[in-house]
XYZ file of C-alpha atoms in Angstrom:
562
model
C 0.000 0.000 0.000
C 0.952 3.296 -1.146
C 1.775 5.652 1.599
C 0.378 9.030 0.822
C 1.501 10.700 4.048
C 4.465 11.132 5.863
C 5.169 12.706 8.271
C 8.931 12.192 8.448
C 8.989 13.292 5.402
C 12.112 16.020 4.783
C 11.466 18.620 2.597
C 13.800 20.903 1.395
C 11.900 24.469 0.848
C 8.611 25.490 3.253
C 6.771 28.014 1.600
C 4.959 30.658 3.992
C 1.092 29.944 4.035
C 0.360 33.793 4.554
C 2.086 36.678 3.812
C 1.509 40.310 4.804
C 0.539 43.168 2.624
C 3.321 45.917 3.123
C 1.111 48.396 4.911
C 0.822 46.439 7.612
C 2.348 48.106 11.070
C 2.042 44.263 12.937
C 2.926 41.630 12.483
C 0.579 38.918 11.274
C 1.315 35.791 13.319
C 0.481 32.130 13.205
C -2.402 32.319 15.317
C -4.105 34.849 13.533
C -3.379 32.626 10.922
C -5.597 30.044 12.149
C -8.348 31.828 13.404
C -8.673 33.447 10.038
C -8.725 30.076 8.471
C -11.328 28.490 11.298
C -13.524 31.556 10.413
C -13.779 30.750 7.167
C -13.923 27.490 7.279
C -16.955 27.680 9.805
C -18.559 29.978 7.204
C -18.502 27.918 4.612
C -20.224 25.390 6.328
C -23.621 23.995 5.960
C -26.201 25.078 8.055
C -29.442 23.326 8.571
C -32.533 24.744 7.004
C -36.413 24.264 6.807
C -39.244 23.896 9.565
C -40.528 20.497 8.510
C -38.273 18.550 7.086
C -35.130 20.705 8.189
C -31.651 19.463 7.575
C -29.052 18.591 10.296
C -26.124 21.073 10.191
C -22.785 19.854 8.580
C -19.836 19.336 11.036
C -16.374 20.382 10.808
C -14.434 17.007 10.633
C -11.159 18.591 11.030
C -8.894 21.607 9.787
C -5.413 21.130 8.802
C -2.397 22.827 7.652
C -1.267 20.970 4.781
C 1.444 20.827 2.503
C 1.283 19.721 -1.624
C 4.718 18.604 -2.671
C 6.357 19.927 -5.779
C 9.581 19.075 -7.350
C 11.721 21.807 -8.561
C 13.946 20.156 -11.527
C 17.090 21.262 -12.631
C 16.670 21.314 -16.718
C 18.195 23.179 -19.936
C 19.563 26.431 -18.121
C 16.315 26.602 -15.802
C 13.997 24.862 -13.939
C 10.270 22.680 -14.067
C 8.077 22.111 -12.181
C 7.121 18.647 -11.203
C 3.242 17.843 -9.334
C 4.142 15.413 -6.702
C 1.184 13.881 -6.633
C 0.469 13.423 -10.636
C -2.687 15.050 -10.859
C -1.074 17.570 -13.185
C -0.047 16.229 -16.680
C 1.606 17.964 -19.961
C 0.940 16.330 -23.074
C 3.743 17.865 -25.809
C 2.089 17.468 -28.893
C 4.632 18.071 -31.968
C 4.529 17.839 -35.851
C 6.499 15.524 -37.809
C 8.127 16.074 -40.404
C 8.319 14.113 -44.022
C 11.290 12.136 -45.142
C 14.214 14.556 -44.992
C 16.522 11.957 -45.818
C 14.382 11.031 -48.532
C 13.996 13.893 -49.888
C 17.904 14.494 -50.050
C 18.384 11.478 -51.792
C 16.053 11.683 -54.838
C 17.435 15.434 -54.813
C 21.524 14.637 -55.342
C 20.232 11.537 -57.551
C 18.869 13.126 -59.802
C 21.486 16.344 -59.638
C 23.292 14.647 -62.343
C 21.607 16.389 -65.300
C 19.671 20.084 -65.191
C 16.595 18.361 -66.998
C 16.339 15.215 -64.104
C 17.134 17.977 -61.405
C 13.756 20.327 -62.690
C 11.883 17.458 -63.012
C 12.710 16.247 -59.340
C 12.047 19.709 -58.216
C 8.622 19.547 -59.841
C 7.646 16.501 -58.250
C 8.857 17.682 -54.794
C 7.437 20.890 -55.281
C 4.648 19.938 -52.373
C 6.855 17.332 -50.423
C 7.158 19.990 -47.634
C 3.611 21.643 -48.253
C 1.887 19.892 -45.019
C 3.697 18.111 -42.329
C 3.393 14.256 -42.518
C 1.749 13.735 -39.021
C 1.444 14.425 -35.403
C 2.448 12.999 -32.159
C 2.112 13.506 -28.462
C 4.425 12.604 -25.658
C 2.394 13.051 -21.754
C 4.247 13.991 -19.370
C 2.930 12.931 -15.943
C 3.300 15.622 -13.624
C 4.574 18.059 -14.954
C 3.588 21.701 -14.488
C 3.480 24.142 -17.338
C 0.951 26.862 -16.863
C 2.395 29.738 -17.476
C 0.393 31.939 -14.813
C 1.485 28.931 -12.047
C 4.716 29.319 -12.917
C 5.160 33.046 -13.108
C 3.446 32.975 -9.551
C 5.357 30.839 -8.184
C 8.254 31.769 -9.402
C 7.510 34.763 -6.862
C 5.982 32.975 -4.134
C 9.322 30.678 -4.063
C 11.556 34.065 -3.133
C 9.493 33.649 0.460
C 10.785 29.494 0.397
C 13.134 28.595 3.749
C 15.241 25.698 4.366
C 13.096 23.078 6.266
C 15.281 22.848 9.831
C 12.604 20.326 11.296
C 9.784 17.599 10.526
C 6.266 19.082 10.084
C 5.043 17.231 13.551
C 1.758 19.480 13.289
C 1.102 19.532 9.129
C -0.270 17.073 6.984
C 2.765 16.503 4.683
C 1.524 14.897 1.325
C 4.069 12.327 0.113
C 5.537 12.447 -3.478
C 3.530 10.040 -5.772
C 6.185 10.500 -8.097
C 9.630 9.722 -7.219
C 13.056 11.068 -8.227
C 13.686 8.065 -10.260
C 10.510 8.939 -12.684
C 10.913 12.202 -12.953
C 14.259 11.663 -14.016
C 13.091 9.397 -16.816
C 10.368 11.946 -17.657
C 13.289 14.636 -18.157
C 14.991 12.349 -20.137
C 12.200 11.864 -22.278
C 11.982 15.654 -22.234
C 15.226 16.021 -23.251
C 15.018 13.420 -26.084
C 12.264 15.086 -27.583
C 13.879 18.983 -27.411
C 17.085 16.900 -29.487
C 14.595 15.363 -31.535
C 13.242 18.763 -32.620
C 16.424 20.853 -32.343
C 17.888 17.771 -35.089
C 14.542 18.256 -37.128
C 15.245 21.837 -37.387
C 19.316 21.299 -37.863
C 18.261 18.992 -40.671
C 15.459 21.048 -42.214
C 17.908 24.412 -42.700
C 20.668 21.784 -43.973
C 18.429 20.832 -46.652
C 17.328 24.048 -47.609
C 21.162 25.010 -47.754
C 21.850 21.798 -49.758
C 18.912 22.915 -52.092
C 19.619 26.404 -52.982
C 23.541 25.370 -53.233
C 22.713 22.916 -55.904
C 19.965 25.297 -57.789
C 23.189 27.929 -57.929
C 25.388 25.300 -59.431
C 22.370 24.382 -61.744
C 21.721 27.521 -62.655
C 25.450 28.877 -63.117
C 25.768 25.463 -65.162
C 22.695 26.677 -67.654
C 24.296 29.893 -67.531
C 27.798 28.767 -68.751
C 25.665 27.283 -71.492
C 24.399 30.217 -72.744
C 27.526 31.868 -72.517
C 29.049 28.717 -74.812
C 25.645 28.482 -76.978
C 26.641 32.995 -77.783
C 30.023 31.736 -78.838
C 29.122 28.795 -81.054
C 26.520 30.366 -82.922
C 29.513 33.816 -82.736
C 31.516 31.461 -84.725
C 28.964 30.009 -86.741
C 27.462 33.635 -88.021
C 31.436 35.247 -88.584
C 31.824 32.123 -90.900
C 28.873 32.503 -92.947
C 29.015 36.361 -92.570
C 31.213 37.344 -95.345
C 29.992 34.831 -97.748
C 26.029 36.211 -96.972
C 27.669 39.767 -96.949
C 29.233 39.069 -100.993
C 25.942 37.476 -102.060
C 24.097 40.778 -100.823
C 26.617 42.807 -102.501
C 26.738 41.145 -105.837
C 22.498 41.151 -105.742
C 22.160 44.730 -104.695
C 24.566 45.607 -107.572
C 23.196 43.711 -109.924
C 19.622 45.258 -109.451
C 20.705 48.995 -109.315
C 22.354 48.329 -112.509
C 19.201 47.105 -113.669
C 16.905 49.982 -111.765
C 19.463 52.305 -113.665
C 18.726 51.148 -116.861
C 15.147 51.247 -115.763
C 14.992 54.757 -115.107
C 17.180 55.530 -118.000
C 14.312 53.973 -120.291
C 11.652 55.735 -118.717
C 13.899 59.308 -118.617
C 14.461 59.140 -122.654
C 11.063 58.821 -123.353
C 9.690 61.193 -120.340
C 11.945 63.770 -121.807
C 10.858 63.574 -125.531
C 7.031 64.030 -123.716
C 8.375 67.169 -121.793
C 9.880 68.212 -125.086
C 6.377 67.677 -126.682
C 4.473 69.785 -124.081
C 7.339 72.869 -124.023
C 6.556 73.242 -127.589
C 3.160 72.496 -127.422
C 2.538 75.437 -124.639
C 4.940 77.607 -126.406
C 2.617 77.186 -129.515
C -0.449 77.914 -127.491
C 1.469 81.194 -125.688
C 2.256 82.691 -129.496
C -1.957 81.418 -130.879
C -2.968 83.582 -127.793
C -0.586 86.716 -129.050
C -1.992 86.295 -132.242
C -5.273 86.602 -131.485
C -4.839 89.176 -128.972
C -2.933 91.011 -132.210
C -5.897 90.368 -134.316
C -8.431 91.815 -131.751
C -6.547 94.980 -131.641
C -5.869 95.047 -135.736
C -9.484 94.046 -136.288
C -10.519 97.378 -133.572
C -8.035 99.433 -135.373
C -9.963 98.792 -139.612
C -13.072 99.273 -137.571
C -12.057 102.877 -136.344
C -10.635 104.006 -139.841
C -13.877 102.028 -141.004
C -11.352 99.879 -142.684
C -14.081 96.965 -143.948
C -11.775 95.274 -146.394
C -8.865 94.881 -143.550
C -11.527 94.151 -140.811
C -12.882 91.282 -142.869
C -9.376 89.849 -143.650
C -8.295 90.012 -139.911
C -11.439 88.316 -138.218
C -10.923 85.668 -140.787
C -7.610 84.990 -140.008
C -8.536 85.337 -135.773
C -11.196 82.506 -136.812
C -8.857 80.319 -137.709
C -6.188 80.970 -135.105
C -8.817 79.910 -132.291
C -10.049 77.085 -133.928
C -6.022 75.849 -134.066
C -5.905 76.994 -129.702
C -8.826 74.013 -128.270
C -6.807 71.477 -130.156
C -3.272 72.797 -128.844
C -4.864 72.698 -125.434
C -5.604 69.187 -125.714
C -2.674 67.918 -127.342
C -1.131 69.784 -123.951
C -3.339 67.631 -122.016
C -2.780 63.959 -123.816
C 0.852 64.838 -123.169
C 0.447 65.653 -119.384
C -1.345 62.352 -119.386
C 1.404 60.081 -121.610
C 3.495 61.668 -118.750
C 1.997 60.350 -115.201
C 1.319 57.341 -117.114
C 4.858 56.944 -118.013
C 6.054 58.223 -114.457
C 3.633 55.660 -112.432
C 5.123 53.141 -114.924
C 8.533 53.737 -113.902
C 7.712 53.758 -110.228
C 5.834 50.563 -110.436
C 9.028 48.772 -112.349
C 11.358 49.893 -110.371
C 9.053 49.396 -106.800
C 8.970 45.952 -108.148
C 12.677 45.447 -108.925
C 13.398 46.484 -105.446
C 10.739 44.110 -103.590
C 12.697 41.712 -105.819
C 16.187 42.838 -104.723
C 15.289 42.452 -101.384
C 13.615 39.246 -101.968
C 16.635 37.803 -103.342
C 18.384 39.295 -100.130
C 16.242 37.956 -97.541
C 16.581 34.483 -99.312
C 20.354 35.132 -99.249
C 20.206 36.032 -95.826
C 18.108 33.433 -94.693
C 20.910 31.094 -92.921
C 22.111 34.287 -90.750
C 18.442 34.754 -89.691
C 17.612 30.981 -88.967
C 21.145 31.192 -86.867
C 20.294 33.962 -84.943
C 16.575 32.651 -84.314
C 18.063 29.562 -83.189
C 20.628 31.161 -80.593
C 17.688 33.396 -79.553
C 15.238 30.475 -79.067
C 17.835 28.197 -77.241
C 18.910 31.248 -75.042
C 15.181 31.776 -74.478
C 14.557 28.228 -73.304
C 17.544 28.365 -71.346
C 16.384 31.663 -69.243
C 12.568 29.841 -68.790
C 14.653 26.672 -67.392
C 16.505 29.113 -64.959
C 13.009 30.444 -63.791
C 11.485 27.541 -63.173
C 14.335 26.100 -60.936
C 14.890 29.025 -59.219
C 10.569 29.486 -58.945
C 10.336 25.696 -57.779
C 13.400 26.101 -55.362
C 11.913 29.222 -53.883
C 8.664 27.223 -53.260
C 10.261 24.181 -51.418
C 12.725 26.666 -49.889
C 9.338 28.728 -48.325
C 7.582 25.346 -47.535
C 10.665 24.442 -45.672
C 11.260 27.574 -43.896
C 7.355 27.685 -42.671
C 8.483 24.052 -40.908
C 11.681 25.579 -39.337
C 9.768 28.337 -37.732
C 7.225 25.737 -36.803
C 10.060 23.392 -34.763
C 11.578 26.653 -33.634
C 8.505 27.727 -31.800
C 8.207 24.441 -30.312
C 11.655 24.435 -29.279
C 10.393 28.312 -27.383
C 7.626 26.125 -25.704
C 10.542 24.343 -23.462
C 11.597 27.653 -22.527
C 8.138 28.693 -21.628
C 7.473 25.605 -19.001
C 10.213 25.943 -17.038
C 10.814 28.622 -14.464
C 14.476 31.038 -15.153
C 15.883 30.316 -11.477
C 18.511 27.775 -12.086
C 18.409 25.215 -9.415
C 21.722 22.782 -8.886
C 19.884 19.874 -7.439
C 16.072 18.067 -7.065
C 14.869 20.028 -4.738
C 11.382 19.279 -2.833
C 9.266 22.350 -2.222
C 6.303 21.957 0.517
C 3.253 24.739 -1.262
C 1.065 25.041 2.018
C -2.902 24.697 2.224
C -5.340 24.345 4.335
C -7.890 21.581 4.173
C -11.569 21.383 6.306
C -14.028 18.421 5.535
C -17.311 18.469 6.398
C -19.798 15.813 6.845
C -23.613 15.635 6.952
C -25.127 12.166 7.400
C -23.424 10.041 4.759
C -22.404 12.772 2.692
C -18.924 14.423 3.108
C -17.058 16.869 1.513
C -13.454 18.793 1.367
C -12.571 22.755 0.921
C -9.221 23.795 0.173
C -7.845 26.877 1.478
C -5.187 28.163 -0.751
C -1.758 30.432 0.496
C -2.658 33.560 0.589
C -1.911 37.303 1.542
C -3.030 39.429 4.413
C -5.065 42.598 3.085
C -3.841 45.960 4.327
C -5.605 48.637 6.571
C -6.639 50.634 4.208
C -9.099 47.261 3.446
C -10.408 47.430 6.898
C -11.338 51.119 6.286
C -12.646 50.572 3.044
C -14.732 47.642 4.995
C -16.272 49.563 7.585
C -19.704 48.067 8.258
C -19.211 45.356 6.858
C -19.374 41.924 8.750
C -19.145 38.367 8.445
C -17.343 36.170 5.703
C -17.109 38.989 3.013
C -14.722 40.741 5.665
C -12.604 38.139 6.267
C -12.579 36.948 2.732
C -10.983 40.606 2.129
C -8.670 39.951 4.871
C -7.167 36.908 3.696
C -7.454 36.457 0.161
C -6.159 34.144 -2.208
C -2.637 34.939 -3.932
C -2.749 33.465 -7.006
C -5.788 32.382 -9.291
C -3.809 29.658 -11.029
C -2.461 28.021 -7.532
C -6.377 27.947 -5.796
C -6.642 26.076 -9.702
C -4.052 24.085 -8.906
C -5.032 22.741 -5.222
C -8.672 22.233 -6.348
C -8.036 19.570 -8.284
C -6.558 17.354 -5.229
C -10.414 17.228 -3.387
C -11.000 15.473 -6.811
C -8.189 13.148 -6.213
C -9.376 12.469 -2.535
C -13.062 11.677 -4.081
C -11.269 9.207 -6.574
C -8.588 7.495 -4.344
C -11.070 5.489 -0.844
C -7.027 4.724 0.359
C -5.663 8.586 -0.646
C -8.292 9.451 1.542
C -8.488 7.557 4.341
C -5.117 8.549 4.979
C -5.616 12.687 4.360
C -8.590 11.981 6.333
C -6.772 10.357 8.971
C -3.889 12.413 9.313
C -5.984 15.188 8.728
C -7.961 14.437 12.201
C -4.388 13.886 13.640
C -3.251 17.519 13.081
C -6.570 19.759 13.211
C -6.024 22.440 14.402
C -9.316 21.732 16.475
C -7.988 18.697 17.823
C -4.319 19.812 19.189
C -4.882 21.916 22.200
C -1.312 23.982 21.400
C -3.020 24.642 18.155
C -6.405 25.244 19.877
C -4.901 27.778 22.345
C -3.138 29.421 18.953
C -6.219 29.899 17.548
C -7.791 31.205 20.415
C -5.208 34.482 20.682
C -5.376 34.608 16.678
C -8.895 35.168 17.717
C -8.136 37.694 19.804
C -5.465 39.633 17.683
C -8.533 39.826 15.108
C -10.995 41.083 17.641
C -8.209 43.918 18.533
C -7.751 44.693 15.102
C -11.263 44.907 14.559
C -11.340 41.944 11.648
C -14.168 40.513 13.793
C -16.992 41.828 16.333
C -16.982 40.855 20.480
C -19.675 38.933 19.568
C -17.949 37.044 17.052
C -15.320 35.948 19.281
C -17.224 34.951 21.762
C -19.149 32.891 19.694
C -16.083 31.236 18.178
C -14.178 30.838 21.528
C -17.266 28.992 22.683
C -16.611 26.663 19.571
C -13.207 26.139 20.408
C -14.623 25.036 23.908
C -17.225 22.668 22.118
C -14.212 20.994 20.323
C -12.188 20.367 23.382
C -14.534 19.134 25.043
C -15.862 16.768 22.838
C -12.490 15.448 21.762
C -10.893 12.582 19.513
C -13.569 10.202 20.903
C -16.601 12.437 19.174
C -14.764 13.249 16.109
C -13.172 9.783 14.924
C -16.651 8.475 15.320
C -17.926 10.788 12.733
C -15.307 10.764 10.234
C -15.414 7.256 8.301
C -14.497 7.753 4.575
């Protein structure tokens, strides 16, 4: 049988129960302690109500200072925190990652060639897109909330070396031992190496990657250097021959254009010969009748009739000869566009054929330079895609680093900064009342607390009952009150974890002990002086205190079967 309490037990650290707010002129002792704790305690419980079928009043079992082990564990620069009694439990749940190894392999095998090294890359291009699982690791008992920690990373400045046995507390033995938190660490530790190798080997890869995409695309660039030079050499030796072909077919058809134009010019000039004479003929018809008009006006004034008659004859005939100069003017204009659109269009179409024998001749520098363009082209596309494909992995893999790299923060996060040389066993004091009521029974925890200031009493004033002494002594942390909760759980679960809290519980009340009785009967007192409670109030509780002495072990152990 397991034993859950010892009181031989030696820790190493006591942690204060109470603590005093800084305001406060006296001191807060023990027994004030107590009493504050017995008030409460008798406030929370049960009283009977109803006229007819009224219920019996819950008793006060016992009330006992208690302590809840927890191992401080040296680990990784700081140090965790380990639940003695395993109710608290971490499960570390972590991604996996896919085949790095794997991946590096198909990678490098198939580095040999740039076209089996882009089509690896394109089939990895999602390898690293999702992680390949999950998996979870529990760690029994140990503590990682972050608000417990941080608090008790304060409360733990207050610790003092234990000189003596706790005769008078209910010391909870460690559930877990030395020897399993020890292999919980190094299951800890295993799994911090596991993911500080998972992100080693991650970045490695991506290193390994982008190193062998450079040499790739350096390679491919080389080649394109080399594929500028070949086709260099290529075009300078078909160059000049291309260059002599041009030459000989551009002379050959300006010779020809030449004698084109020369054609054309011969006959365009006998035209323009034509029309000079033909306009100078219709400049000297147009004198002549402008001669006639006047000789023809001069018979008429010396009444001339014989002269007149001969004259408009002969200006008859001179404008009958001008319409037909005036078109022979205009056929001639005509001959001449003709002739000049003529020429154009011969010698427009000895040209289009010039440079149709040209292009032909030039059509192996072209296809040269098309080629070198295309291959350079397909070259620069190949260097996008591995760089595009390697920048995806690269990304996919860098999103998994950060992911291992927060979970390597998480380690960090559960343990406390204050570096501690040794296992060291830290006693976190409670209280702990249980009631019963016919069959029924239950527990209250009481969690460490601090003592309000003054200015609470003033702020207080009228007020009475368990709402003032719940402002006296309040809880100190949230996430420790959390924390001690869940052992009344553990007592309800565990008939043998009980029976012995119950039993050692009866052993150290505080109502049982008559040193502790007598404590609580000044603490009583110091409250009454301070004005945390009325006269009336402590007469009523020091008449409680003389209730429980007087009924004794014998009336209590009778009443508290688990």
């Amino acid at each position: 049988m397991a034993d859950y309490v010892d009181r031989g037990l030696k820790t190493k650290l006591i942690l204060p129960f109470a603590i005093s707010a800084e305001d406060r002129i006296k001191a807060f002792t023990k027994d004030m302690e107590m009493a504050a704790i017995l008030y409460l305690a008798e406030s929370d419980r049960e009283k009977g109500e109803g006229h007819i079928l009224k219920k019996p009043d819950e008793k006060l079992v016992f009330i006992a200072e208690a302590c809840y082990p927890i191992w401080l564990v040296p680990w990784s620069g700081g140090t965790l925190l380990f639940d003695g009694l395993g109710v608290t439990a971490h499960t570390l749940s972590y991604d996996t990652l896919p085949d790095i190894k794997a991946f590096n392999n198909d990678m490098q095998g198939s580095a040999k060639t740039c076209e089996a090294y882009s089509v690896a890359l394109s089939r990895n291009a999602n390898y690293f897109k999702n992680f390949a699982g999950k998996e979870e690791k529990t760690i029994e008992g140990l503590i990682t909330s972050p608000d417990f920690i941080q608090d008790f990373l304060v409360y733990l400045s207050k610790a003092k070396e234990a000189e003596k046995q706790l005769t008078t507390k209910v010391v909870l033995s460690p559930i877990i031992n030395e020897s399993e938190i020890s292999a919980s660490i190094e299951e800890l530790s295993d799994l911090r190496a596991k993911i500080d190798e998972d992100v080693k080997n991650v970045e490695a890869s991506m290193k390994l990657l982008s190193i062998t995409t450079r040499e790739k695309v350096k390679a491919i660039r080389e080649e394109i250097k080399e594929d500028r030079r070949k086709f260099a050499r290529q075009i300078k030796k078909v160059k000049p021959r291309v260059t002599r072909k041009i030459r000989q077919i551009q002379e050959k058809y300006d010779e020809k254009i030449t004698r084109t134009s020369k054609r054309f010019e011969r006959r365009l000039r006998l035209l323009h010969e034509d029309q000079v004479k033909l306009e100078k003929m219709q400049r000297h018809l147009r004198a002549e009748i402008n001669r006639c008009e006047v000789k023809i006006e001069s018979c008429r004034r010396r009444k001339n009739k014989r002269s007149e008659i001969q004259w408009t004859l002969k200006l008859k005939r001179i404008r009958k000869r001008l319409p037909v100069c005036k078109r022979n003017i205009r056929d001639i204009v005509r001959k001449i566009e003709n002739l000049e659109t003529a020429k154009k269009l011969e010698t427009s179409q000895q040209r289009m054929e010039c440079d149709t024998r040209i292009e032909r001749a030039t059509k192996i520098l072209r296809e040269l330079e098309a080629s070198r363009e295309a291959g350079i082209r397909m070259k620069r596309q190949e260097i996008t895609s591995l760089e595009d494909t390697t920048s995806l992995i690269i990304n996919q893999m860098n999103e998994m680093a950060k992911s291992k790299k927060a979970a390597l923060n998480e380690f960090d996060r559960i343990s406390m900064p204050r570096r501690k040389r040794a296992y060291a066993l830290v006693c976190l004091p409670f209280y702990l009342a249980r009631y019963e009521m016919e069959a029924k029974k239950r527990y209250v925890v009481y969690p460490p607390s601090i003592v309000g200031d003054m200015g609470i009493l003033t702020k207080m004033k009228g007020v009475l009952g368990a709402a003032k002494m719940k402002a006296f002594l309040q809880p100190r942390s949230k996430a420790m009150t959390a924390f001690l909760n869940q052992l009344v759980t553990l007592i309800q679960k565990s008939p043998m974890f009980e029976k012995e809290v119950t039993e050692a519980g009866i052993q150290d009340s505080v109502l049982r002990i008559k040193e502790l009785r007598m404590g609580v009967k000044r603490g009583l007192k110091e409250l009454e002086d301070e004005k945390w409670i009325s006269k009336n109030e402590l007469q009523t509780f020091s008449k409680l205190l003389y209730i429980y002495a007087f009924m004794g072990t014998q009336i209590i152990s009778t009443e508290t079967e688990p």
